[in-house]
């Protein structure tokens, strides 16, 4: 992808995606969050229910987006790790 290297570890339905490219080391320092990991993503059936649980835990969702074929939002956990929650339902 984009001239880089991607590895998916897992099954077709559940996997951890690892990605790097030649520009990673030269990335804008303002974009570096959760180094060395950008974010953890997971798919869910009910995006609204998961967002309600995130809010109930005292975390703040952001970056909501509707796109073909799904919807998503992000949040940081208490340790500053960014999560992306996606639904294709």
Backbone as JSON Lines, residues from 0, in Angstrom:
{"i":0,"aa":"X","n":[0.84,-1.18,0.0],"ca":[0.0,0.0,0.0],"c":[0.88,1.25,0.0]}
{"i":1,"aa":"X","n":[0.62,2.18,-0.88],"ca":[1.31,3.48,-0.93],"c":[2.83,3.34,-0.89]}
{"i":2,"aa":"X","n":[3.34,2.33,-1.58],"ca":[4.78,2.14,-1.64],"c":[5.4,1.58,-0.38]}
{"i":3,"aa":"X","n":[4.57,1.08,0.52],"ca":[5.08,0.55,1.78],"c":[4.92,-0.94,1.88]}
{"i":4,"aa":"X","n":[4.96,-1.43,3.09],"ca":[4.87,-2.86,3.35],"c":[3.79,-3.09,4.41]}
{"i":5,"aa":"X","n":[2.84,-3.97,4.1],"ca":[1.74,-4.28,5.01],"c":[1.75,-5.77,5.31]}
{"i":6,"aa":"X","n":[1.53,-6.1,6.57],"ca":[1.39,-7.49,7.0],"c":[0.1,-7.6,7.78]}
{"i":7,"aa":"X","n":[-0.75,-8.56,7.42],"ca":[-1.95,-8.86,8.19],"c":[-1.71,-10.17,8.92]}
{"i":8,"aa":"X","n":[-1.88,-10.16,10.25],"ca":[-1.69,-11.35,11.07],"c":[-3.06,-11.73,11.61]}
{"i":9,"aa":"X","n":[-3.55,-12.91,11.24],"ca":[-4.86,-13.36,11.7],"c":[-5.62,-14.06,10.6]}
{"i":10,"aa":"X","n":[-6.94,-13.88,10.62],"ca":[-7.81,-14.51,9.62],"c":[-8.35,-13.43,8.68]}
{"i":11,"aa":"X","n":[-9.17,-13.84,7.72],"ca":[-9.79,-12.87,6.82],"c":[-10.73,-11.92,7.56]}
{"i":12,"aa":"X","n":[-11.29,-12.36,8.67],"ca":[-12.26,-11.56,9.41],"c":[-11.67,-10.84,10.62]}
{"i":13,"aa":"X","n":[-10.61,-11.36,11.2],"ca":[-10.01,-10.76,12.39],"c":[-8.5,-10.77,12.24]}
{"i":14,"aa":"X","n":[-7.91,-9.58,12.21],"ca":[-6.48,-9.53,12.01],"c":[-5.89,-8.25,12.59]}
{"i":15,"aa":"X","n":[-4.6,-8.29,12.8],"ca":[-3.81,-7.14,13.17],"c":[-3.06,-6.73,11.92]}
{"i":16,"aa":"X","n":[-3.2,-5.46,11.52],"ca":[-2.52,-4.96,10.33],"c":[-1.32,-4.13,10.75]}
{"i":17,"aa":"X","n":[-0.15,-4.48,10.22],"ca":[1.09,-3.75,10.49],"c":[1.53,-3.11,9.18]}
{"i":18,"aa":"X","n":[1.9,-1.83,9.22],"ca":[2.26,-1.11,7.99],"c":[3.45,-0.21,8.24]}
{"i":19,"aa":"X","n":[4.32,-0.13,7.27],"ca":[5.43,0.81,7.3],"c":[5.79,1.21,5.88]}
{"i":20,"aa":"X","n":[6.48,2.33,5.74],"ca":[6.99,2.75,4.44],"c":[8.25,3.59,4.66]}
{"i":21,"aa":"X","n":[8.9,3.96,3.58],"ca":[10.17,4.68,3.69],"c":[10.02,6.04,4.35]}
{"i":22,"aa":"X","n":[8.83,6.63,4.3],"ca":[8.61,7.96,4.85],"c":[8.27,7.96,6.34]}
{"i":23,"aa":"X","n":[8.05,6.79,6.93],"ca":[7.62,6.73,8.33],"c":[8.61,7.45,9.24]}
{"i":24,"aa":"X","n":[9.9,7.24,9.06],"ca":[10.89,7.87,9.93],"c":[10.95,9.37,9.73]}
{"i":25,"aa":"X","n":[10.47,9.85,8.55],"ca":[10.52,11.27,8.26],"c":[9.16,11.93,8.43]}
{"i":26,"aa":"X","n":[8.25,11.25,9.1],"ca":[6.89,11.79,9.26],"c":[6.91,13.08,10.07]}
{"i":27,"aa":"X","n":[5.93,13.9,9.83],"ca":[5.75,15.16,10.56],"c":[5.65,14.86,12.05]}
{"i":28,"aa":"X","n":[6.53,15.43,12.88],"ca":[6.49,15.14,14.32],"c":[5.14,15.47,14.95]}
{"i":29,"aa":"X","n":[4.4,16.4,14.38],"ca":[3.08,16.73,14.9],"c":[2.07,15.62,14.71]}
{"i":30,"aa":"X","n":[2.33,14.71,13.77],"ca":[1.4,13.6,13.5],"c":[1.72,12.39,14.35]}
{"i":31,"aa":"X","n":[2.9,12.34,14.91],"ca":[3.29,11.16,15.69],"c":[2.51,11.09,16.98]}
{"i":32,"aa":"X","n":[1.71,10.08,17.08],"ca":[0.92,9.86,18.29],"c":[1.04,8.39,18.65]}
{"i":33,"aa":"X","n":[1.15,8.11,19.89],"ca":[1.23,6.72,20.32],"c":[2.41,5.98,19.72]}
{"i":34,"aa":"X","n":[3.53,6.67,19.5],"ca":[4.68,6.02,18.89],"c":[5.07,4.77,19.67]}
{"i":35,"aa":"X","n":[5.46,3.72,19.04],"ca":[5.62,3.6,17.6],"c":[4.36,3.15,16.89]}
{"i":36,"aa":"X","n":[3.24,3.1,17.57],"ca":[2.01,2.61,16.97],"c":[1.08,3.78,16.67]}
{"i":37,"aa":"X","n":[0.47,3.78,15.48],"ca":[-0.46,4.84,15.12],"c":[-1.78,4.65,15.83]}
{"i":38,"aa":"X","n":[-2.46,3.52,15.6],"ca":[-3.71,3.25,16.29],"c":[-4.09,1.78,16.16]}
{"i":39,"aa":"X","n":[-5.03,1.36,17.0],"ca":[-5.61,0.03,16.95],"c":[-7.01,0.19,16.4]}
{"i":40,"aa":"X","n":[-7.38,-0.63,15.42],"ca":[-8.71,-0.53,14.83],"c":[-9.46,-1.84,15.04]}
{"i":41,"aa":"X","n":[-10.76,-1.71,15.22],"ca":[-11.59,-2.9,15.32],"c":[-12.96,-2.64,14.71]}
{"i":42,"aa":"X","n":[-13.55,-3.68,14.18],"ca":[-14.89,-3.56,13.61],"c":[-15.92,-4.06,14.61]}
{"i":43,"aa":"X","n":[-17.07,-3.41,14.58],"ca":[-18.17,-3.76,15.48],"c":[-19.48,-3.76,14.68]}
{"i":44,"aa":"X","n":[-20.48,-4.43,15.21],"ca":[-21.78,-4.44,14.54],"c":[-22.6,-3.19,14.85]}
{"i":45,"aa":"X","n":[-22.51,-2.7,16.1],"ca":[-23.33,-1.57,16.53],"c":[-22.44,-0.42,16.99]}
{"i":46,"aa":"X","n":[-22.11,0.47,16.06],"ca":[-21.21,1.57,16.34],"c":[-21.75,2.47,17.45]}
{"i":47,"aa":"X","n":[-23.04,2.77,17.42],"ca":[-23.63,3.66,18.42],"c":[-23.55,3.08,19.83]}
{"i":48,"aa":"X","n":[-23.77,1.77,19.95],"ca":[-23.7,1.12,21.27],"c":[-22.28,1.16,21.8]}
{"i":49,"aa":"X","n":[-21.3,0.93,20.95],"ca":[-19.91,0.96,21.4],"c":[-19.52,2.38,21.78]}
{"i":50,"aa":"X","n":[-19.96,3.37,21.0],"ca":[-19.64,4.75,21.35],"c":[-20.24,5.12,22.71]}
{"i":51,"aa":"X","n":[-21.44,4.66,22.99],"ca":[-22.06,4.93,24.29],"c":[-21.21,4.34,25.42]}
{"i":52,"aa":"X","n":[-20.64,3.16,25.21],"ca":[-19.79,2.54,26.23],"c":[-18.49,3.33,26.4]}
{"i":53,"aa":"X","n":[-17.95,3.83,25.3],"ca":[-16.73,4.64,25.37],"c":[-16.99,5.9,26.2]}
{"i":54,"aa":"X","n":[-18.1,6.57,25.93],"ca":[-18.47,7.78,26.66],"c":[-18.72,7.46,28.13]}
{"i":55,"aa":"X","n":[-19.43,6.35,28.39],"ca":[-19.73,5.96,29.77],"c":[-18.44,5.68,30.56]}
{"i":56,"aa":"X","n":[-17.38,5.29,29.86],"ca":[-16.1,5.03,30.51],"c":[-15.3,6.32,30.74]}
{"i":57,"aa":"X","n":[-15.89,7.45,30.33],"ca":[-15.23,8.74,30.55],"c":[-14.25,9.14,29.45]}
{"i":58,"aa":"X","n":[-14.31,8.45,28.32],"ca":[-13.43,8.75,27.19],"c":[-14.17,9.61,26.18]}
{"i":59,"aa":"X","n":[-13.42,10.31,25.31],"ca":[-14.04,11.27,24.39],"c":[-13.86,10.84,22.93]}
{"i":60,"aa":"X","n":[-14.95,10.4,22.29],"ca":[-14.89,10.05,20.87],"c":[-14.64,11.3,20.01]}
{"i":61,"aa":"X","n":[-13.97,11.1,18.87],"ca":[-13.73,12.2,17.93],"c":[-13.56,11.59,16.54]}
{"i":62,"aa":"X","n":[-13.42,12.45,15.53],"ca":[-13.13,11.98,14.18],"c":[-14.22,11.13,13.56]}
{"i":63,"aa":"X","n":[-15.47,11.43,13.88],"ca":[-16.58,10.68,13.31],"c":[-16.59,10.86,11.79]}
{"i":64,"aa":"X","n":[-16.86,9.78,11.07],"ca":[-16.89,9.86,9.62],"c":[-17.81,8.79,9.07]}
{"i":65,"aa":"X","n":[-18.61,9.16,8.1],"ca":[-19.42,8.22,7.33],"c":[-18.76,8.12,5.96]}
{"i":66,"aa":"X","n":[-18.47,6.93,5.52],"ca":[-17.82,6.74,4.23],"c":[-18.28,5.41,3.66]}
{"i":67,"aa":"X","n":[-18.13,5.24,2.39],"ca":[-18.51,3.99,1.75],"c":[-17.39,2.98,1.98]}
{"i":68,"aa":"X","n":[-17.58,1.91,2.68],"ca":[-18.84,1.25,2.99],"c":[-19.26,1.32,4.46]}
{"i":69,"aa":"X","n":[-18.71,2.21,5.28],"ca":[-19.06,2.16,6.7],"c":[-19.02,3.49,7.41]}
{"i":70,"aa":"X","n":[-18.99,3.4,8.74],"ca":[-18.9,4.57,9.62],"c":[-17.81,4.29,10.64]}
{"i":71,"aa":"X","n":[-17.24,5.37,11.23],"ca":[-16.19,5.17,12.21],"c":[-16.09,6.35,13.16]}
{"i":72,"aa":"X","n":[-15.39,6.11,14.26],"ca":[-14.96,7.17,15.17],"c":[-13.68,6.7,15.84]}
{"i":73,"aa":"X","n":[-13.0,7.64,16.48],"ca":[-11.75,7.36,17.18],"c":[-11.88,7.78,18.64]}
{"i":74,"aa":"X","n":[-11.01,7.26,19.49],"ca":[-10.86,7.76,20.86],"c":[-9.49,7.36,21.37]}
{"i":75,"aa":"X","n":[-8.99,8.1,22.36],"ca":[-7.77,7.74,23.07],"c":[-8.14,7.1,24.39]}
{"i":76,"aa":"X","n":[-7.46,6.0,24.74],"ca":[-7.71,5.39,26.04],"c":[-6.91,6.15,27.11]}
{"i":77,"aa":"X","n":[-6.93,5.66,28.33],"ca":[-6.3,6.35,29.46],"c":[-4.78,6.39,29.33]}
{"i":78,"aa":"X","n":[-4.2,5.52,28.51],"ca":[-2.76,5.49,28.31],"c":[-2.32,6.24,27.06]}
{"i":79,"aa":"X","n":[-3.27,6.91,26.38],"ca":[-2.95,7.67,25.19],"c":[-2.89,6.85,23.91]}
{"i":80,"aa":"X","n":[-3.36,5.61,23.96],"ca":[-3.4,4.77,22.76],"c":[-4.67,5.11,21.99]}
{"i":81,"aa":"X","n":[-4.52,5.36,20.7],"ca":[-5.66,5.72,19.86],"c":[-6.33,4.46,19.31]}
{"i":82,"aa":"X","n":[-7.66,4.45,19.38],"ca":[-8.47,3.36,18.84],"c":[-9.38,3.91,17.75]}
{"i":83,"aa":"X","n":[-9.54,3.14,16.68],"ca":[-10.52,3.43,15.62],"c":[-11.58,2.35,15.7]}
{"i":84,"aa":"X","n":[-12.83,2.75,15.8],"ca":[-13.95,1.81,15.85],"c":[-14.72,1.98,14.55]}
{"i":85,"aa":"X","n":[-14.92,0.89,13.82],"ca":[-15.54,0.9,12.5],"c":[-16.71,-0.05,12.46]}
{"i":86,"aa":"X","n":[-17.78,0.36,11.77],"ca":[-18.9,-0.53,11.53],"c":[-19.22,-0.54,10.04]}
{"i":87,"aa":"X","n":[-19.35,-1.74,9.5],"ca":[-19.78,-1.92,8.11],"c":[-21.21,-2.41,8.04]}
{"i":88,"aa":"X","n":[-21.89,-2.39,9.2],"ca":[-23.28,-2.9,9.26],"c":[-24.23,-1.95,8.54]}
